[in-house]
Coordinates of C-alpha atoms in Angstrom, one line a residue:
Chain A
M1 CA -58.6 -28.6 -0.3
S2 CA -59.5 -25.5 1.6
E3 CA -57.9 -22.1 0.9
R4 CA -55.2 -21.0 2.9
P5 CA -56.2 -18.8 5.9
N6 CA -55.5 -15.1 5.5
K7 CA -51.8 -14.5 5.2
S8 CA -50.2 -14.2 8.6
V9 CA -47.7 -11.7 9.7
F10 CA -45.1 -14.3 9.3
D11 CA -45.8 -14.8 5.6
K12 CA -45.7 -11.2 5.0
K13 CA -42.3 -10.7 6.7
Y14 CA -40.5 -13.7 5.3
S15 CA -42.1 -14.0 1.7
K16 CA -39.5 -13.6 -1.0
K17 CA -40.7 -10.3 -2.3
S18 CA -40.7 -8.4 0.9
Q19 CA -37.2 -9.7 1.6
K20 CA -36.0 -7.9 -1.5
K21 CA -37.8 -5.0 -0.4
E22 CA -36.2 -5.1 2.9
I23 CA -32.8 -5.3 1.4
W24 CA -33.6 -2.2 -0.9
R25 CA -34.9 -0.4 2.2
R26 CA -31.7 -0.9 4.0
M27 CA -29.6 -0.1 0.9
K28 CA -31.5 3.2 0.5
K29 CA -30.4 4.3 3.9
N30 CA -26.7 4.0 2.8
K31 CA -26.3 7.3 1.0
L32 CA -22.9 6.4 -0.4
S33 CA -24.1 3.3 -2.1
I34 CA -26.9 5.3 -3.7
I35 CA -24.4 7.7 -5.0
G36 CA -22.4 4.7 -6.4
L37 CA -25.6 3.4 -8.0
V38 CA -26.4 6.8 -9.6
I39 CA -22.8 7.2 -10.9
F40 CA -22.9 3.7 -12.2
C41 CA -26.2 4.0 -13.9
I42 CA -24.9 7.3 -15.7
L43 CA -21.9 5.2 -16.9
V44 CA -24.0 2.4 -18.2
I45 CA -26.3 4.9 -20.0
I46 CA -23.2 6.5 -21.6
A47 CA -21.9 3.1 -22.6
L48 CA -25.2 2.1 -24.2
S49 CA -25.6 5.4 -26.0
A50 CA -22.0 5.6 -27.2
D51 CA -23.0 5.6 -30.8
F52 CA -25.3 8.5 -30.4
I53 CA -22.8 10.6 -28.7
A54 CA -19.9 10.2 -31.1
D55 CA -19.3 8.3 -34.3
Y56 CA -17.0 5.4 -33.7
E57 CA -15.2 5.1 -37.1
E58 CA -14.9 8.8 -37.8
L59 CA -14.1 10.2 -34.4
A60 CA -12.6 7.3 -32.3
I61 CA -10.6 5.4 -34.9
K62 CA -9.8 7.5 -37.9
Q63 CA -6.5 9.5 -37.6
H64 CA -6.6 13.1 -38.3
G65 CA -3.0 14.5 -38.8
D66 CA -4.0 18.1 -38.8
I67 CA -5.6 18.2 -35.2
R68 CA -3.0 16.3 -33.3
L69 CA -2.7 16.7 -29.6
Q70 CA -5.1 19.5 -29.0
K71 CA -6.0 20.8 -25.6
P72 CA -9.5 20.5 -24.5
S73 CA -11.6 23.1 -26.5
K74 CA -15.2 23.6 -27.6
E75 CA -15.1 21.2 -30.6
H76 CA -13.2 18.6 -28.7
I77 CA -14.3 18.8 -25.1
F78 CA -11.5 16.4 -23.9
G79 CA -9.0 17.5 -26.6
T80 CA -7.5 15.1 -29.2
D81 CA -4.7 12.5 -28.8
Q82 CA -1.5 11.9 -30.7
Y83 CA -3.2 10.8 -33.8
G84 CA -5.8 13.6 -33.7
R85 CA -8.6 11.4 -32.6
D86 CA -11.3 12.9 -30.4
L87 CA -10.6 11.9 -26.7
L88 CA -14.3 12.1 -25.8
A89 CA -15.2 9.8 -28.5
R90 CA -12.6 7.4 -27.5
M91 CA -13.5 7.6 -23.9
V92 CA -17.2 7.0 -24.6
H93 CA -16.5 4.0 -26.8
G94 CA -13.8 2.7 -24.3
S95 CA -16.6 2.7 -21.6
R96 CA -18.3 -0.1 -23.7
I97 CA -15.3 -2.1 -23.7
S98 CA -14.3 -1.8 -20.0
L99 CA -17.8 -2.1 -18.6
G100 CA -18.7 -4.9 -21.0
L101 CA -15.6 -6.8 -20.2
G102 CA -16.2 -6.4 -16.5
F103 CA -19.8 -7.8 -16.6
F104 CA -19.2 -10.4 -19.2
T105 CA -16.1 -12.0 -17.5
T106 CA -17.7 -11.7 -14.1
G107 CA -20.8 -13.5 -15.4
I108 CA -18.9 -16.4 -17.0
S109 CA -16.5 -16.9 -14.2
L110 CA -19.4 -16.7 -11.7
A111 CA -21.2 -19.3 -13.7
I112 CA -18.3 -21.7 -13.9
G113 CA -17.0 -20.9 -10.4
G114 CA -20.7 -21.1 -9.0
F115 CA -21.2 -24.4 -10.6
L116 CA -18.0 -25.9 -9.3
G117 CA -18.6 -24.4 -5.9
A118 CA -22.1 -25.7 -5.6
M119 CA -21.1 -29.1 -6.7
T120 CA -18.1 -29.4 -4.4
G121 CA -20.0 -28.0 -1.4
Y122 CA -23.0 -30.1 -2.0
Y123 CA -21.4 -33.4 -2.9
G124 CA -18.0 -33.2 -1.1
G125 CA -15.9 -36.3 -1.2
I126 CA -13.1 -36.9 -3.7
F127 CA -14.4 -34.6 -6.4
D128 CA -14.4 -31.8 -3.8
E129 CA -10.8 -32.6 -2.9
I130 CA -9.5 -32.6 -6.4
V131 CA -11.3 -29.4 -7.4
M132 CA -10.3 -27.5 -4.4
R133 CA -6.6 -28.5 -4.6
L134 CA -6.7 -27.3 -8.2
M135 CA -8.2 -24.1 -7.1
D136 CA -5.7 -23.8 -4.3
I137 CA -2.9 -23.9 -7.0
L138 CA -4.8 -21.3 -9.2
L139 CA -5.2 -19.0 -6.1
S140 CA -1.6 -19.2 -5.2
I141 CA -0.8 -17.3 -8.4
P142 CA -1.7 -13.7 -8.3
A143 CA -4.6 -13.0 -10.7
L144 CA -2.5 -10.5 -12.8
L145 CA 0.4 -12.9 -13.1
L146 CA -1.9 -15.8 -14.1
A147 CA -3.5 -13.6 -16.7
I148 CA -0.1 -12.5 -18.0
A149 CA 0.9 -16.0 -18.4
I150 CA -2.3 -17.0 -20.3
V151 CA -2.1 -14.0 -22.6
S152 CA 1.6 -14.4 -23.3
A153 CA 1.0 -17.9 -24.3
L154 CA -2.1 -17.3 -26.4
G155 CA -1.2 -14.1 -27.8
P156 CA -2.6 -10.6 -26.9
N157 CA -6.1 -10.0 -28.3
M158 CA -9.5 -9.4 -26.9
I159 CA -10.7 -13.1 -26.8
N160 CA -7.5 -14.2 -25.0
L161 CA -7.8 -11.4 -22.6
L162 CA -11.4 -12.5 -21.8
I163 CA -10.3 -16.1 -21.3
A164 CA -7.3 -15.0 -19.0
I165 CA -9.1 -12.8 -16.8
T166 CA -12.1 -15.1 -16.5
I167 CA -9.9 -18.0 -15.5
S168 CA -8.2 -15.8 -13.0
Q169 CA -11.4 -15.1 -11.1
I170 CA -12.9 -18.6 -11.2
P171 CA -11.1 -19.9 -8.0
G172 CA -12.4 -17.0 -5.9
F173 CA -16.1 -17.7 -6.9
T174 CA -15.7 -21.5 -6.4
R175 CA -14.3 -20.9 -2.9
I176 CA -17.0 -18.5 -1.8
V177 CA -19.9 -20.4 -3.3
R178 CA -18.7 -23.6 -1.8
S179 CA -18.3 -22.2 1.5
T180 CA -21.7 -20.5 1.6
V181 CA -23.2 -23.8 0.2
L182 CA -21.5 -25.7 3.1
T183 CA -23.1 -23.4 5.7
V184 CA -26.5 -24.0 4.1
V185 CA -26.3 -27.7 3.5
G186 CA -26.7 -28.9 7.0
E187 CA -29.8 -26.9 7.6
D188 CA -33.1 -28.6 8.3
Y189 CA -35.0 -27.3 5.2
I190 CA -32.4 -29.1 2.9
E191 CA -33.1 -32.3 4.9
A192 CA -36.8 -31.7 4.4
A193 CA -36.4 -31.2 0.6
R194 CA -34.5 -34.3 0.4
A195 CA -37.1 -36.2 2.5
C196 CA -39.8 -34.9 0.0
G197 CA -37.9 -36.8 -2.7
S198 CA -36.5 -33.7 -4.4
K199 CA -33.7 -34.4 -6.9
D200 CA -30.2 -33.2 -6.0
F201 CA -30.2 -30.6 -8.9
R202 CA -33.6 -29.3 -7.8
I203 CA -32.4 -29.0 -4.3
I204 CA -29.3 -27.2 -5.3
T205 CA -31.1 -24.7 -7.5
N206 CA -34.3 -24.2 -5.4
D207 CA -33.1 -24.5 -1.9
V208 CA -29.3 -24.3 -1.5
L209 CA -28.3 -21.3 -3.8
P210 CA -31.1 -19.0 -3.0
N211 CA -30.1 -19.2 0.6
A212 CA -26.5 -18.7 -0.1
I213 CA -26.9 -15.9 -2.5
G214 CA -26.0 -12.9 -0.4
P215 CA -22.1 -13.3 -0.3
I216 CA -22.2 -14.4 -4.0
I217 CA -23.9 -11.2 -5.1
V218 CA -21.4 -9.1 -3.1
Q219 CA -18.5 -11.0 -4.5
G220 CA -19.8 -10.7 -8.0
T221 CA -20.3 -6.9 -7.6
M222 CA -16.8 -6.5 -6.3
S223 CA -15.5 -8.7 -9.0
V224 CA -16.8 -6.4 -11.9
A225 CA -14.5 -3.6 -10.4
K226 CA -11.6 -6.0 -10.2
M227 CA -12.0 -7.2 -13.7
I228 CA -12.1 -3.7 -15.0
L229 CA -8.8 -2.9 -13.2
L230 CA -7.3 -6.2 -14.4
A231 CA -8.2 -5.6 -18.0
A232 CA -7.0 -2.1 -17.9
G233 CA -3.7 -3.2 -16.3
L234 CA -3.1 -5.9 -18.9
S235 CA -3.9 -3.5 -21.7
F236 CA -1.5 -1.0 -20.0
I237 CA 1.5 -3.3 -20.4
G238 CA 0.4 -4.2 -24.0
L239 CA -1.0 -7.6 -23.2
G240 CA -4.7 -6.8 -23.6
I241 CA -6.9 -4.9 -26.1
Q242 CA -4.9 -4.0 -29.1
P243 CA -4.9 -0.7 -30.9
P244 CA -6.7 1.1 -32.4
Q245 CA -9.5 -0.1 -30.3
P246 CA -10.2 2.7 -27.6
E247 CA -9.4 0.8 -24.3
W248 CA -8.8 3.1 -21.3
G249 CA -5.7 1.2 -20.1
Y250 CA -4.1 1.1 -23.3
M251 CA -4.9 4.8 -23.9
L252 CA -3.0 5.5 -20.7
S253 CA 0.0 3.7 -21.8
E254 CA 0.0 5.4 -25.1
A255 CA -0.3 8.8 -23.4
R256 CA 2.8 8.2 -21.2
E257 CA 5.0 9.6 -23.9
Y258 CA 3.1 12.9 -24.1
M259 CA 2.0 13.3 -20.5
R260 CA 4.7 15.9 -19.7
D261 CA 3.2 18.4 -22.0
Y262 CA -0.4 17.1 -22.4
P263 CA -1.4 15.8 -19.0
H264 CA -5.1 15.6 -19.9
L265 CA -4.3 12.6 -22.0
V266 CA -3.4 10.8 -18.8
L267 CA -5.8 12.3 -16.5
I268 CA -9.0 11.6 -18.4
P269 CA -8.8 7.8 -18.9
G270 CA -7.4 7.3 -15.4
I271 CA -10.3 9.3 -13.9
A272 CA -12.8 7.2 -15.9
I273 CA -11.3 3.9 -14.7
A274 CA -11.2 5.2 -11.1
I275 CA -14.8 6.4 -11.2
S276 CA -16.1 3.1 -12.6
V277 CA -14.2 1.2 -10.1
F278 CA -15.2 3.6 -7.3
S279 CA -18.9 3.5 -8.0
I280 CA -19.0 -0.3 -8.2
N281 CA -17.1 -0.7 -5.0
L282 CA -19.7 1.6 -3.2
I283 CA -22.5 -0.5 -4.5
G284 CA -20.7 -3.6 -3.3
D285 CA -20.1 -2.1 0.1
G286 CA -23.8 -1.1 0.2
L287 CA -25.0 -4.4 -0.8
R288 CA -22.9 -6.2 1.7
D289 CA -24.3 -4.1 4.5
A290 CA -27.8 -4.4 3.2
L291 CA -27.6 -8.2 2.7
D292 CA -26.2 -8.9 6.1
P293 CA -27.0 -6.3 8.6
R294 CA -24.9 -8.0 11.3
L295 CA -21.8 -6.9 9.7
R296 CA -22.6 -3.2 10.0
N297 CA -20.6 -1.2 12.3
Chain B
M1 CA 4.9 -26.7 17.0
Y2 CA 7.5 -28.5 14.8
R3 CA 4.7 -30.9 13.8
Y4 CA 2.6 -28.0 12.6
V5 CA 5.6 -26.3 10.7
I6 CA 6.5 -29.8 9.1
R7 CA 2.9 -30.4 8.0
R8 CA 2.6 -27.0 6.5
L9 CA 5.9 -27.4 4.6
L10 CA 4.7 -30.7 3.3
T11 CA 1.4 -29.2 2.0
L12 CA 3.5 -26.7 0.1
I13 CA 5.1 -29.5 -2.1
P14 CA 2.1 -30.5 -4.1
I15 CA 1.2 -26.8 -4.5
L16 CA 4.5 -26.0 -5.9
L17 CA 4.5 -29.0 -8.2
G18 CA 1.0 -27.9 -9.3
I19 CA 2.0 -24.5 -10.0
I20 CA 5.0 -25.6 -12.2
F21 CA 2.7 -27.9 -14.0
L22 CA 0.0 -25.3 -14.5
V23 CA 2.6 -22.7 -15.9
L24 CA 4.2 -25.3 -18.3
F25 CA 0.7 -26.3 -19.3
I26 CA -0.2 -22.7 -20.2
M27 CA 3.1 -21.9 -21.8
S28 CA 2.8 -25.1 -24.0
F29 CA 0.1 -23.2 -26.0
T30 CA 2.8 -20.7 -27.1
P31 CA 2.8 -20.8 -30.9
G32 CA 6.1 -21.4 -32.8
D33 CA 9.0 -23.7 -31.9
P34 CA 12.2 -22.7 -30.1
A35 CA 14.7 -23.6 -32.9
S36 CA 13.2 -21.5 -35.6
L37 CA 13.4 -18.6 -33.2
L38 CA 17.0 -19.3 -32.2
L39 CA 18.3 -20.1 -35.8
G40 CA 16.1 -17.7 -37.6
Q41 CA 13.6 -18.4 -40.3
D42 CA 16.1 -19.2 -43.0
A43 CA 17.8 -22.1 -41.2
P44 CA 17.7 -25.4 -43.0
E45 CA 14.9 -27.7 -41.9
E46 CA 17.1 -30.5 -40.4
A47 CA 19.0 -28.2 -38.2
I48 CA 15.7 -26.9 -36.8
V49 CA 14.4 -30.4 -36.3
Q50 CA 17.7 -31.5 -34.6
L51 CA 17.8 -28.4 -32.4
N52 CA 14.1 -28.9 -31.3
T53 CA 14.7 -32.5 -30.5
E54 CA 17.7 -31.4 -28.4
L55 CA 15.6 -29.0 -26.6
G56 CA 13.0 -31.5 -26.0
Y57 CA 10.4 -29.6 -28.1
Y58 CA 8.7 -32.7 -29.4
D59 CA 8.4 -34.4 -25.9
P60 CA 5.0 -35.0 -24.4
L61 CA 4.0 -32.4 -21.8
L62 CA 4.4 -34.9 -18.9
V63 CA 7.9 -35.9 -20.1
K64 CA 8.7 -32.0 -20.4
Y65 CA 7.3 -31.6 -16.9
A66 CA 9.4 -34.4 -15.4
K67 CA 12.5 -33.0 -17.0
Y68 CA 11.8 -29.5 -15.9
I69 CA 11.3 -30.6 -12.3
W70 CA 14.4 -32.7 -12.4
N71 CA 16.6 -29.9 -13.8
A72 CA 15.0 -27.4 -11.5
L73 CA 16.0 -29.5 -8.6
H74 CA 19.5 -29.1 -9.8
G75 CA 19.1 -25.4 -10.1
D76 CA 18.8 -25.3 -13.8
F77 CA 15.7 -23.6 -15.3
G78 CA 17.1 -23.6 -18.8
L79 CA 18.8 -21.0 -21.0
S80 CA 17.4 -17.7 -22.1
Y81 CA 16.7 -17.7 -26.0
R82 CA 17.7 -14.1 -25.9
T83 CA 21.0 -14.0 -24.0
Q84 CA 21.8 -17.8 -24.0
K85 CA 22.6 -17.3 -20.3
P86 CA 20.8 -19.4 -17.5
V87 CA 17.5 -17.7 -16.8
F88 CA 17.8 -18.2 -13.1
S89 CA 20.9 -16.1 -12.9
E90 CA 19.0 -13.1 -14.6
I91 CA 16.2 -13.5 -12.2
I92 CA 18.5 -13.5 -9.2
I93 CA 20.2 -10.4 -10.3
R94 CA 16.9 -8.6 -10.7
F95 CA 15.2 -10.1 -7.6
P96 CA 16.4 -7.6 -5.0
V97 CA 14.6 -4.7 -6.7
T98 CA 11.2 -6.4 -6.8
L99 CA 11.8 -7.7 -3.3
K100 CA 12.7 -4.3 -1.8
L101 CA 9.8 -2.6 -3.6
A102 CA 7.2 -5.2 -2.2
F103 CA 9.0 -5.3 1.2
Y104 CA 9.1 -1.6 1.7
S105 CA 5.5 -1.3 0.5
V106 CA 4.2 -3.7 2.9
I107 CA 5.9 -1.9 5.8
L108 CA 4.5 1.4 4.6
T109 CA 1.0 -0.2 4.4
A110 CA 1.3 -1.3 8.0
I111 CA 2.6 2.1 9.2
I112 CA -0.2 4.0 7.5
G113 CA -3.0 1.5 7.5
I114 CA -2.9 0.2 11.1
P115 CA -2.6 3.4 13.2
L116 CA -5.2 5.2 11.0
G117 CA -7.5 2.3 11.3
I118 CA -7.3 2.2 15.1
I119 CA -7.8 6.1 15.2
S120 CA -10.8 5.6 12.9
A121 CA -12.4 3.0 15.0
V122 CA -11.7 4.9 18.4
K123 CA -13.2 8.1 17.0
K124 CA -16.0 6.3 15.1
Y125 CA -18.2 8.8 13.2
K126 CA -16.1 11.9 14.3
P127 CA -14.7 14.0 11.6
I128 CA -11.3 12.3 11.6
D129 CA -12.9 8.9 11.1
M130 CA -15.0 10.3 8.1
V131 CA -11.8 11.7 6.5
C132 CA -9.9 8.5 6.8
T133 CA -12.7 6.2 5.7
S134 CA -13.5 8.3 2.7
C135 CA -9.8 8.7 1.7
A136 CA -9.5 5.0 2.1
M137 CA -12.4 4.3 -0.1
V138 CA -11.0 6.6 -2.9
F139 CA -7.5 5.1 -2.6
A140 CA -8.8 1.5 -2.7
S141 CA -10.4 2.2 -6.2
L142 CA -7.4 4.0 -7.8
P143 CA -5.7 1.9 -10.5
R144 CA -2.0 1.7 -9.1
F145 CA -0.5 2.4 -12.5
W146 CA -2.5 5.5 -13.0
L147 CA -1.6 6.7 -9.4
G148 CA 2.1 6.1 -10.4
L149 CA 1.7 8.2 -13.5
L150 CA 0.0 11.0 -11.5
L151 CA 2.8 11.0 -8.9
I152 CA 5.5 11.3 -11.7
L153 CA 3.6 14.2 -13.1
L154 CA 3.4 15.9 -9.8
F155 CA 6.7 15.1 -8.1
S156 CA 9.0 14.6 -11.1
V157 CA 7.7 16.8 -13.8
E158 CA 6.1 19.7 -11.9
L159 CA 8.1 19.8 -8.6
K160 CA 11.2 18.1 -9.9
L161 CA 11.6 16.7 -6.4
L162 CA 11.9 12.9 -7.1
P163 CA 13.3 10.9 -10.0
S164 CA 10.7 9.2 -12.1
N165 CA 12.6 6.0 -13.2
G166 CA 15.6 3.9 -12.3
V167 CA 16.8 2.4 -8.9
G168 CA 20.0 4.2 -8.0
T169 CA 19.3 5.8 -4.7
W170 CA 16.6 5.6 -2.0
K171 CA 14.9 8.5 -3.7
H172 CA 14.0 6.3 -6.6
F173 CA 12.1 4.0 -4.4
V174 CA 9.9 6.8 -2.8
L175 CA 7.3 7.2 -5.5
P176 CA 7.0 3.4 -6.5
V177 CA 6.7 2.4 -2.9
F178 CA 4.0 4.9 -2.2
T179 CA 2.2 4.0 -5.3
L180 CA 2.2 0.4 -4.5
A181 CA 1.4 0.9 -0.8
A182 CA -1.5 3.4 -1.1
P183 CA -4.3 1.2 -2.2
T184 CA -3.2 -1.6 0.1
A185 CA -2.9 0.8 3.0
A186 CA -6.5 1.8 2.3
N187 CA -7.6 -1.8 2.5
I188 CA -5.7 -2.5 5.7
L189 CA -7.1 0.8 7.3
R190 CA -10.7 -0.4 6.5
L191 CA -10.0 -3.8 7.9
T192 CA -8.4 -2.6 11.0
R193 CA -11.3 -0.3 11.7
S194 CA -13.9 -3.0 11.2
T195 CA -12.2 -5.6 13.3
M196 CA -11.5 -3.0 16.1
L197 CA -15.2 -2.1 16.1
E198 CA -16.0 -5.8 16.3
T199 CA -13.8 -6.4 19.3
I200 CA -15.2 -3.3 21.0
R201 CA -18.5 -5.1 21.3
Q202 CA -17.0 -8.2 22.9
D203 CA -17.7 -9.2 26.4
Y204 CA -14.2 -9.1 27.7
V205 CA -13.9 -5.4 26.7
R206 CA -17.1 -4.6 28.6
T207 CA -15.6 -6.5 31.5
A208 CA -12.4 -4.5 31.3
R209 CA -14.4 -1.3 31.3
A210 CA -16.6 -2.4 34.2
K211 CA -13.5 -3.3 36.1
G212 CA -12.5 0.5 35.6
A213 CA -9.5 -0.1 33.3
S214 CA -8.4 3.1 31.7
E215 CA -9.5 3.8 28.1
R216 CA -5.9 3.6 26.9
L217 CA -5.4 0.2 28.5
I218 CA -8.6 -1.1 27.0
I219 CA -7.7 0.0 23.5
F220 CA -4.2 -1.2 23.5
R221 CA -4.4 -4.3 25.8
H222 CA -7.8 -5.7 25.1
E223 CA -9.0 -4.5 21.7
L224 CA -5.9 -4.1 19.6
K225 CA -4.3 -7.4 20.7
N226 CA -7.3 -9.2 19.4
A227 CA -8.1 -7.1 16.4
L228 CA -4.7 -7.3 15.0
L229 CA -4.8 -11.0 14.3
P230 CA -6.8 -10.8 11.2
V231 CA -4.9 -7.7 10.2
I232 CA -1.6 -9.6 10.4
T233 CA -2.9 -12.4 8.2
S234 CA -4.3 -9.9 5.7
L235 CA -0.9 -8.1 5.7
G236 CA 0.8 -11.2 4.5
V237 CA -1.9 -11.8 1.9
E238 CA -1.4 -8.2 0.7
F239 CA 2.4 -9.0 0.4
G240 CA 1.4 -11.4 -2.2
V241 CA -0.9 -8.8 -3.9
L242 CA 1.9 -6.3 -3.7
L243 CA 4.3 -8.7 -5.4
G244 CA 1.7 -9.0 -8.2
G245 CA 1.0 -5.4 -8.2
A246 CA 4.8 -4.7 -8.5
I247 CA 4.4 -5.9 -12.2
L248 CA 2.6 -2.7 -13.2
I249 CA 4.6 -0.5 -10.9
E250 CA 8.0 -1.6 -12.2
T251 CA 6.8 -0.9 -15.8
V252 CA 5.4 2.6 -14.8
F253 CA 8.7 3.6 -13.1
S254 CA 11.0 1.5 -15.5
M255 CA 12.7 -0.4 -12.6
P256 CA 14.9 -3.3 -13.6
G257 CA 13.0 -5.9 -11.5
I258 CA 11.7 -9.3 -12.3
S259 CA 8.4 -7.9 -13.7
T260 CA 10.1 -5.8 -16.3
L261 CA 12.2 -8.8 -17.2
M262 CA 9.2 -10.9 -17.6
I263 CA 7.4 -8.4 -19.9
T264 CA 10.5 -7.7 -22.0
S265 CA 10.8 -11.5 -22.3
I266 CA 7.3 -11.8 -23.3
R267 CA 7.7 -9.3 -26.1
M268 CA 10.9 -11.2 -27.3
K269 CA 9.1 -14.6 -27.1
D270 CA 11.7 -15.8 -24.7
T271 CA 9.7 -18.6 -23.3
P272 CA 12.2 -20.2 -20.8
Q273 CA 12.8 -16.8 -19.3
V274 CA 9.0 -16.1 -19.1
T275 CA 8.2 -19.5 -17.7
A276 CA 11.0 -19.3 -15.1
S277 CA 9.9 -15.7 -14.0
I278 CA 6.3 -16.6 -13.7
I279 CA 7.1 -19.8 -11.7
F280 CA 9.6 -17.9 -9.4
F281 CA 7.0 -15.2 -8.8
A282 CA 4.3 -17.7 -7.9
I283 CA 6.7 -19.6 -5.6
L284 CA 7.5 -16.5 -3.9
V285 CA 3.9 -15.7 -3.2
C286 CA 3.3 -19.3 -1.9
I287 CA 6.3 -19.0 0.5
T288 CA 4.9 -15.7 1.8
M289 CA 1.6 -17.4 2.5
L290 CA 3.2 -20.2 4.3
L291 CA 5.2 -17.8 6.5
V292 CA 2.0 -15.8 7.3
D293 CA 0.3 -19.1 8.3
L294 CA 3.3 -20.0 10.5
I295 CA 3.4 -16.5 12.1
Y296 CA -0.3 -16.5 12.7
A297 CA 0.0 -20.0 14.5
L298 CA 2.8 -18.6 16.6
I299 CA 1.0 -15.5 17.8
D300 CA -2.6 -16.8 18.2
P301 CA -2.6 -18.8 21.3
R302 CA -5.8 -20.6 20.2
I303 CA -3.9 -22.3 17.3
R304 CA -0.6 -22.6 19.3
S305 CA -2.2 -24.5 22.2
K306 CA -3.2 -27.2 19.7
Y307 CA 0.4 -28.1 18.9
I308 CA 2.3 -27.3 22.0
K309 CA 1.8 -29.2 25.2

């Protein structure tokens, strides 16, 4: 077998690697999304190095009666809360919980939703009907309400919160993966793969999903932000992470009592949630424009 | 048109049955039995078993489900463990607060979001567009419950202008409605802007311009009319989101709506009340979606023509 002739311009333009480069090039042009990316990277670094910044047990959990409700100062940059715990330490360790939850739950619901979506989109038929009707039912209950129902039945703790918000996001992923798979399934290259004798599983993983990945990535990114908000909201009404774990939403609900005199207790956790969500949304917007330039206005 | 309405109404029935089944299924995981909750831990074993049997606690899920549907059709959603009153009456008493909150918010959303979106699109990349879109981006990312707390700090604590809790007068609704509407208005602004920009590129707009139609006529007659369709659908969807978002806002502003009822009931382990509140909420959202679909069919001639001869 002779070697392939020198790579043509076509190959260069459409090989996988340069497609990624092209997306990155378009994304770089969007300054806002780069700002989002930078903020987000800083947040991730903070979350990863939380143990180096502040000791978890000593500063974030242990109560110090003598330094309750201090305003921001040199020793305690963000001040202390009603139990004398250092707010900075709690914020930093809280970022682990919030970001971790966001990614973990998005990952799982994307995996489950993606699997169901790919299957229903590819095979269709009665299986598709049943799964999609089930998803319709799940979708017709607002995510927060569904999560509240699940947590109230199972009891409020971290694991049940994870289960609740993961389930509440599965229908969205199933829908979007199914619809993108449906647009791809009719294409000639799927027909070609089938003609070559590829197994269904291989066609789905090698041909269908890579070509339908754009909207899935965007939805996935946005979902991380949604999950963070959802988890914070559930914890805020006491149905999520339980004390003394430093969760931003729960910290806000604890701070309500003291906010008239100590507004920093309310301001700081809220700003942290808002910045995380904002930066992820910026990245999502940038990705959407970069992955599908036709949508750009 | 009737055919379409009837068909849509019929598709609602399995969804409603599905929702009720799903909620009952989820709630069946609740630990503990109702009788020991009602009679207290010290009650004799036989009394607990007897009451549990009466309440249908030992029935299989499907039997419970059938009974629930049957009773629900007769307007009976069970008795609250806490007050021993029918749960539905409690929900109906509190319903107006939640509905008002969501309804005013959706109106405010439309009033803020649509005009600003139009201005943004017409003045694309001008300073006013930059201000609008960046504000929208920030507001879309704010957690609603936090925004509510900030507004309380500013308007109730510092300026002492507006009350921070209760539902007595219209003043009590100003902060909650704004809190609830702000992120949604931001979304609607962005959607209006992008659909407007999409229609600006359409052929019929170019034709209108070529014919010498005035800019105002083009914007309102040709662009807006077409751009608003997805916005209206989205407003309906947002109404559902707002109903869901009201859960947190009612807590923040201590309003006696369905959501606060639901959350207190969860704390009190008052399962019938929780179940009924969740089902009521979900059905409300479903009916909203149905109405949106019907309105959409009514105003979009492309869909209407399929059903009207």
